[in-house]
PDB file of C-alpha atoms in Angstrom:
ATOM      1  CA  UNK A   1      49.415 100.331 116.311  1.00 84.00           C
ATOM      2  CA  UNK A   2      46.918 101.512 118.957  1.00 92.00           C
ATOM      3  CA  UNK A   3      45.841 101.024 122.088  1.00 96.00           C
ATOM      4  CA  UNK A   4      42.457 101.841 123.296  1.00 97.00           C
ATOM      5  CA  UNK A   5      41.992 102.108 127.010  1.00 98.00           C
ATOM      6  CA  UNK A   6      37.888 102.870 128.216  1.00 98.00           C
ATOM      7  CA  UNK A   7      37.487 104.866 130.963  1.00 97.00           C
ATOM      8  CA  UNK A   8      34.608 105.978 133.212  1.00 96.00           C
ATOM      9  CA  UNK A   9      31.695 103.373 133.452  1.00 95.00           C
ATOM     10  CA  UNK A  10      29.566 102.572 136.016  1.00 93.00           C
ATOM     11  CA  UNK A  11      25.959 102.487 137.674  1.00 92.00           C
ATOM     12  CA  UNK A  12      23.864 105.236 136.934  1.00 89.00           C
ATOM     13  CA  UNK A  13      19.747 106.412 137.870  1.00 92.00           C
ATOM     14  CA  UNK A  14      17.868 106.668 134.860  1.00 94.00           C
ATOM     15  CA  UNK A  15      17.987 110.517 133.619  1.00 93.00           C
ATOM     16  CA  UNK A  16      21.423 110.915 134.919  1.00 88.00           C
ATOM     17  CA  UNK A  17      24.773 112.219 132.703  1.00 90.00           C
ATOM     18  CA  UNK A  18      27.623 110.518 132.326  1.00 91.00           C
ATOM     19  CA  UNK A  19      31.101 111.133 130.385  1.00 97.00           C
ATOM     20  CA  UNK A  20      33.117 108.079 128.955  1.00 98.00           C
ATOM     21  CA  UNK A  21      37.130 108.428 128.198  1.00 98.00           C
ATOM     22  CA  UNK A  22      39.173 106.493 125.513  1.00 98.00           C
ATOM     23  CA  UNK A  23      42.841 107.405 126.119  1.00 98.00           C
ATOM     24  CA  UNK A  24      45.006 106.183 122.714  1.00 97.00           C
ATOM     25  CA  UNK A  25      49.030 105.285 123.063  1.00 94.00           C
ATOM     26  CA  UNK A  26      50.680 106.603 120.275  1.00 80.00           C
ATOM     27  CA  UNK A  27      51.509 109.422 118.416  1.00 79.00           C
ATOM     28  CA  UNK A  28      48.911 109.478 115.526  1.00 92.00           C
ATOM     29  CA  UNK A  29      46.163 109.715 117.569  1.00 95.00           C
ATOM     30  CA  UNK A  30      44.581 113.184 114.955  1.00 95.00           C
ATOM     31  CA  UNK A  31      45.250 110.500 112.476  1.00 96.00           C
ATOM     32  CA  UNK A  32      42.725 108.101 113.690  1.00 97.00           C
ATOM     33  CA  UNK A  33      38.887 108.150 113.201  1.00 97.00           C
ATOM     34  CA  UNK A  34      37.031 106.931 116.408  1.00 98.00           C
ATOM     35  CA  UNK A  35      34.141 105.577 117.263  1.00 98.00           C
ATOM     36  CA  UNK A  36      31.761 104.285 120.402  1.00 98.00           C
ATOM     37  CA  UNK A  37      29.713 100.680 119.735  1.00 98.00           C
ATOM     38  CA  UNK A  38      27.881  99.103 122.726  1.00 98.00           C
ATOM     39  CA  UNK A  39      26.520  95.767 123.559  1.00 98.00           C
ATOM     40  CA  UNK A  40      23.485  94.830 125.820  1.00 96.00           C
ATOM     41  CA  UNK A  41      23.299  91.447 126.870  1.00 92.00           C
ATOM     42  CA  UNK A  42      22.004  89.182 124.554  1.00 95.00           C
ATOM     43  CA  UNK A  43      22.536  92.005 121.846  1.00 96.00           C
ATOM     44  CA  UNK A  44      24.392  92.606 118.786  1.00 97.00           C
ATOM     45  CA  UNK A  45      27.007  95.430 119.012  1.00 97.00           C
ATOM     46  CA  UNK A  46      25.402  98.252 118.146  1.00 97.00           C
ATOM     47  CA  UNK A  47      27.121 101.899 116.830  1.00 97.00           C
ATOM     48  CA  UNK A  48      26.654 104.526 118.633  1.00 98.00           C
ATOM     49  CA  UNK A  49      28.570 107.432 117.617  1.00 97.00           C
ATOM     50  CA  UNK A  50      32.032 108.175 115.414  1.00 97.00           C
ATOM     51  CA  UNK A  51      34.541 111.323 114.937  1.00 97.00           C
ATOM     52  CA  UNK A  52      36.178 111.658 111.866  1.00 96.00           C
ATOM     53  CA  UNK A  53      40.094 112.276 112.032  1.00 95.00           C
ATOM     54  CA  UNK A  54      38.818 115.625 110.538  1.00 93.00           C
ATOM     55  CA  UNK A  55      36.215 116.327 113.025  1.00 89.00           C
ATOM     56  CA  UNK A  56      33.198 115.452 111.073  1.00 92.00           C
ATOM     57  CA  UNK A  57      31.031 113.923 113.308  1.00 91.00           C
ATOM     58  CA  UNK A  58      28.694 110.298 111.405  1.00 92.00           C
ATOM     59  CA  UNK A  59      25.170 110.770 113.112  1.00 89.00           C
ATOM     60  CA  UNK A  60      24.549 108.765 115.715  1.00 92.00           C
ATOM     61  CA  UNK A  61      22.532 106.307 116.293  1.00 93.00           C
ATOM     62  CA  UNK A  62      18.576 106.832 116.208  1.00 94.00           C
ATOM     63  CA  UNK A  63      18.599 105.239 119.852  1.00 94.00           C
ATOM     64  CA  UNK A  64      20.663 107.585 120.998  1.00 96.00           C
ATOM     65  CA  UNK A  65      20.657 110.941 118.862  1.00 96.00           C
ATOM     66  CA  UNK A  66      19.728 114.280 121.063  1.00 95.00           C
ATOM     67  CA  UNK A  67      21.057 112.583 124.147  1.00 96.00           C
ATOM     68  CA  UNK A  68      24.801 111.241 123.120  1.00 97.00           C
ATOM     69  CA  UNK A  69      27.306 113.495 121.767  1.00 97.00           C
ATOM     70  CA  UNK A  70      30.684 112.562 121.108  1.00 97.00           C
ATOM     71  CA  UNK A  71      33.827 114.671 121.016  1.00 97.00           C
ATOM     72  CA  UNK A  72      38.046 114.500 120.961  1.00 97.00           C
ATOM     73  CA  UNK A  73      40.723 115.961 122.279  1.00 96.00           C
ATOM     74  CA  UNK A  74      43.886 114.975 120.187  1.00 96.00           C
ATOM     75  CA  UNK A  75      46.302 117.385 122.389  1.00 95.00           C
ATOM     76  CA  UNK A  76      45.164 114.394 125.330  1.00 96.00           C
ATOM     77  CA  UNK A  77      44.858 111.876 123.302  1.00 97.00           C
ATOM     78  CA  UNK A  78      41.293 111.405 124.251  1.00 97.00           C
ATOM     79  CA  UNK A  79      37.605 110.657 122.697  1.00 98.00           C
ATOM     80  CA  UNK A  80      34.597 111.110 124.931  1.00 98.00           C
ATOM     81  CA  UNK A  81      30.949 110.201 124.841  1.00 98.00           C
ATOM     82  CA  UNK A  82      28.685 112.581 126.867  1.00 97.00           C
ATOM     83  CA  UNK A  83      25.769 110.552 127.750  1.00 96.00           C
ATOM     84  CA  UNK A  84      22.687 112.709 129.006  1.00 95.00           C
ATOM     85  CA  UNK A  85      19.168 111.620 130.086  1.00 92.00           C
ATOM     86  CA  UNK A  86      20.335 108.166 130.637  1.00 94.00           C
ATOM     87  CA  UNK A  87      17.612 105.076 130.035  1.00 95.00           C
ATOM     88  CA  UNK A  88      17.771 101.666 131.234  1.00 95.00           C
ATOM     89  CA  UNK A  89      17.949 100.303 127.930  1.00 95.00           C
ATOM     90  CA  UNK A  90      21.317 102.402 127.690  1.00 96.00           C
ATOM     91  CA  UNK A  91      23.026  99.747 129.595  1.00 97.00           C
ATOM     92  CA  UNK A  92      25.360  97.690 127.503  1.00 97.00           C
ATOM     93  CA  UNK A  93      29.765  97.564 127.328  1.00 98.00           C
ATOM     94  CA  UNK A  94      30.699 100.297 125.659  1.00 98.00           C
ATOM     95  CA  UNK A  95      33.501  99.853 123.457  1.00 98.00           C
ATOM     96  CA  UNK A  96      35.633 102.734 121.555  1.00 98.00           C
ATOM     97  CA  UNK A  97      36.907 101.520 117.958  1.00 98.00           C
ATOM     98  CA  UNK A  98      39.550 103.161 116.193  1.00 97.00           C
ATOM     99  CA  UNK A  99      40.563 103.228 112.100  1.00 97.00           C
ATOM    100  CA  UNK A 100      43.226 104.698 110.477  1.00 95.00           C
ATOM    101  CA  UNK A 101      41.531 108.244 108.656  1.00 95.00           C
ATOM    102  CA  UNK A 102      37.937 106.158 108.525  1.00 93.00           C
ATOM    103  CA  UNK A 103      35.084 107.559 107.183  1.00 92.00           C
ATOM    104  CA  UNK A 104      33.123 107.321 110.663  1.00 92.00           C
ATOM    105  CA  UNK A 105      31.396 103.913 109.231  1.00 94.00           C
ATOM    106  CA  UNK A 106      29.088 102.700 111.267  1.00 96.00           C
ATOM    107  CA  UNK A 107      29.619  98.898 111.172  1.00 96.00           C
ATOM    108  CA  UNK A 108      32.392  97.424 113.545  1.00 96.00           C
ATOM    109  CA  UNK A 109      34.149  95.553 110.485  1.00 96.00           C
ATOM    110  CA  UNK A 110      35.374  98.700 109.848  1.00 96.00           C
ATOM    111  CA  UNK A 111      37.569  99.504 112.449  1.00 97.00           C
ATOM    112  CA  UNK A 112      40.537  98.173 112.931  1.00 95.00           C
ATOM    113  CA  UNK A 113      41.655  98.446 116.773  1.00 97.00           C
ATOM    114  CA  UNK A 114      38.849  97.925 119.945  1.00 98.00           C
ATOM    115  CA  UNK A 115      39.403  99.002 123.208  1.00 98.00           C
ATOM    116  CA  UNK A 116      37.946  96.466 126.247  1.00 97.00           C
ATOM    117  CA  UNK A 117      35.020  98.351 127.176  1.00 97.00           C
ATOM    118  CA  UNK A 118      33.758  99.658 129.985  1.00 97.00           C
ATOM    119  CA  UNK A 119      30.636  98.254 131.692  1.00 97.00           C
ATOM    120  CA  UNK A 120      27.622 101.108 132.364  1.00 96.00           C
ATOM    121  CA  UNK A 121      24.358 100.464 134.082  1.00 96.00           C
ATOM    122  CA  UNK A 122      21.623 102.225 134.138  1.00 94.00           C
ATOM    123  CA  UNK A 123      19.099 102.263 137.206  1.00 93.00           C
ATOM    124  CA  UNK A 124      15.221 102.374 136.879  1.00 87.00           C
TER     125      UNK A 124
END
């Protein structure tokens, strides 16, 4: 079993960077294909980006693709998103999603072990 603890949220001005952390207990973490999804108010979850337990990387989402990259350390335990060029519309929970040696799907269903999120705002 995992657990998924989100790290680094918060209110940001439009343009601005920010890095998110998921730290994952155990000792399979290289094992584990992970993933970011986000929710806006009033929104479906939405994918974002995923990191295959090989390294692939899925493509992220359209929304966010140029200005989201996301990356893992398994020696900390640790995935990231780097968020650049920020937008309002960017703010949303962002949730990290893990599944044992996925396929970096992009649909929630797939993955078997959430995190609670982390709230980030983005100022216009």
């Amino acid at each position: 079993q995992v657990q998924l603890v989100e790290s680094g949220g918060g209110l940001v001005q439009s343009g601005g960077s920010l890095r998110l952390s998921c730290a994952a207990s155990g000792r399979t973490f290289s094992s584990y294909t992970m993933a970011w999804f986000r929710q806006a108010p009033g929104k479906e979850r939405e994918f974002v980006a995923a990191i295959s337990w090989t390294g692939g990387r899925t493509d992220p989402a359209d929304s966010v693709k140029g200005r989201f990259t996301i990356s893992r350390d398994n020696a900390k335990n640790t995935v990231y998103l780097q968020m650049n060029s920020r937008k309002p519309e960017d703010t949303a929970v962002y949730y990290c999603a893990a599944e044992w040696r996925g396929r970096g799907a992009t649909v929630g269903e797939a993955y078997d072990y959430w995190g609670q999120g982390t709230q980030v705002t983005v100022s216009s």
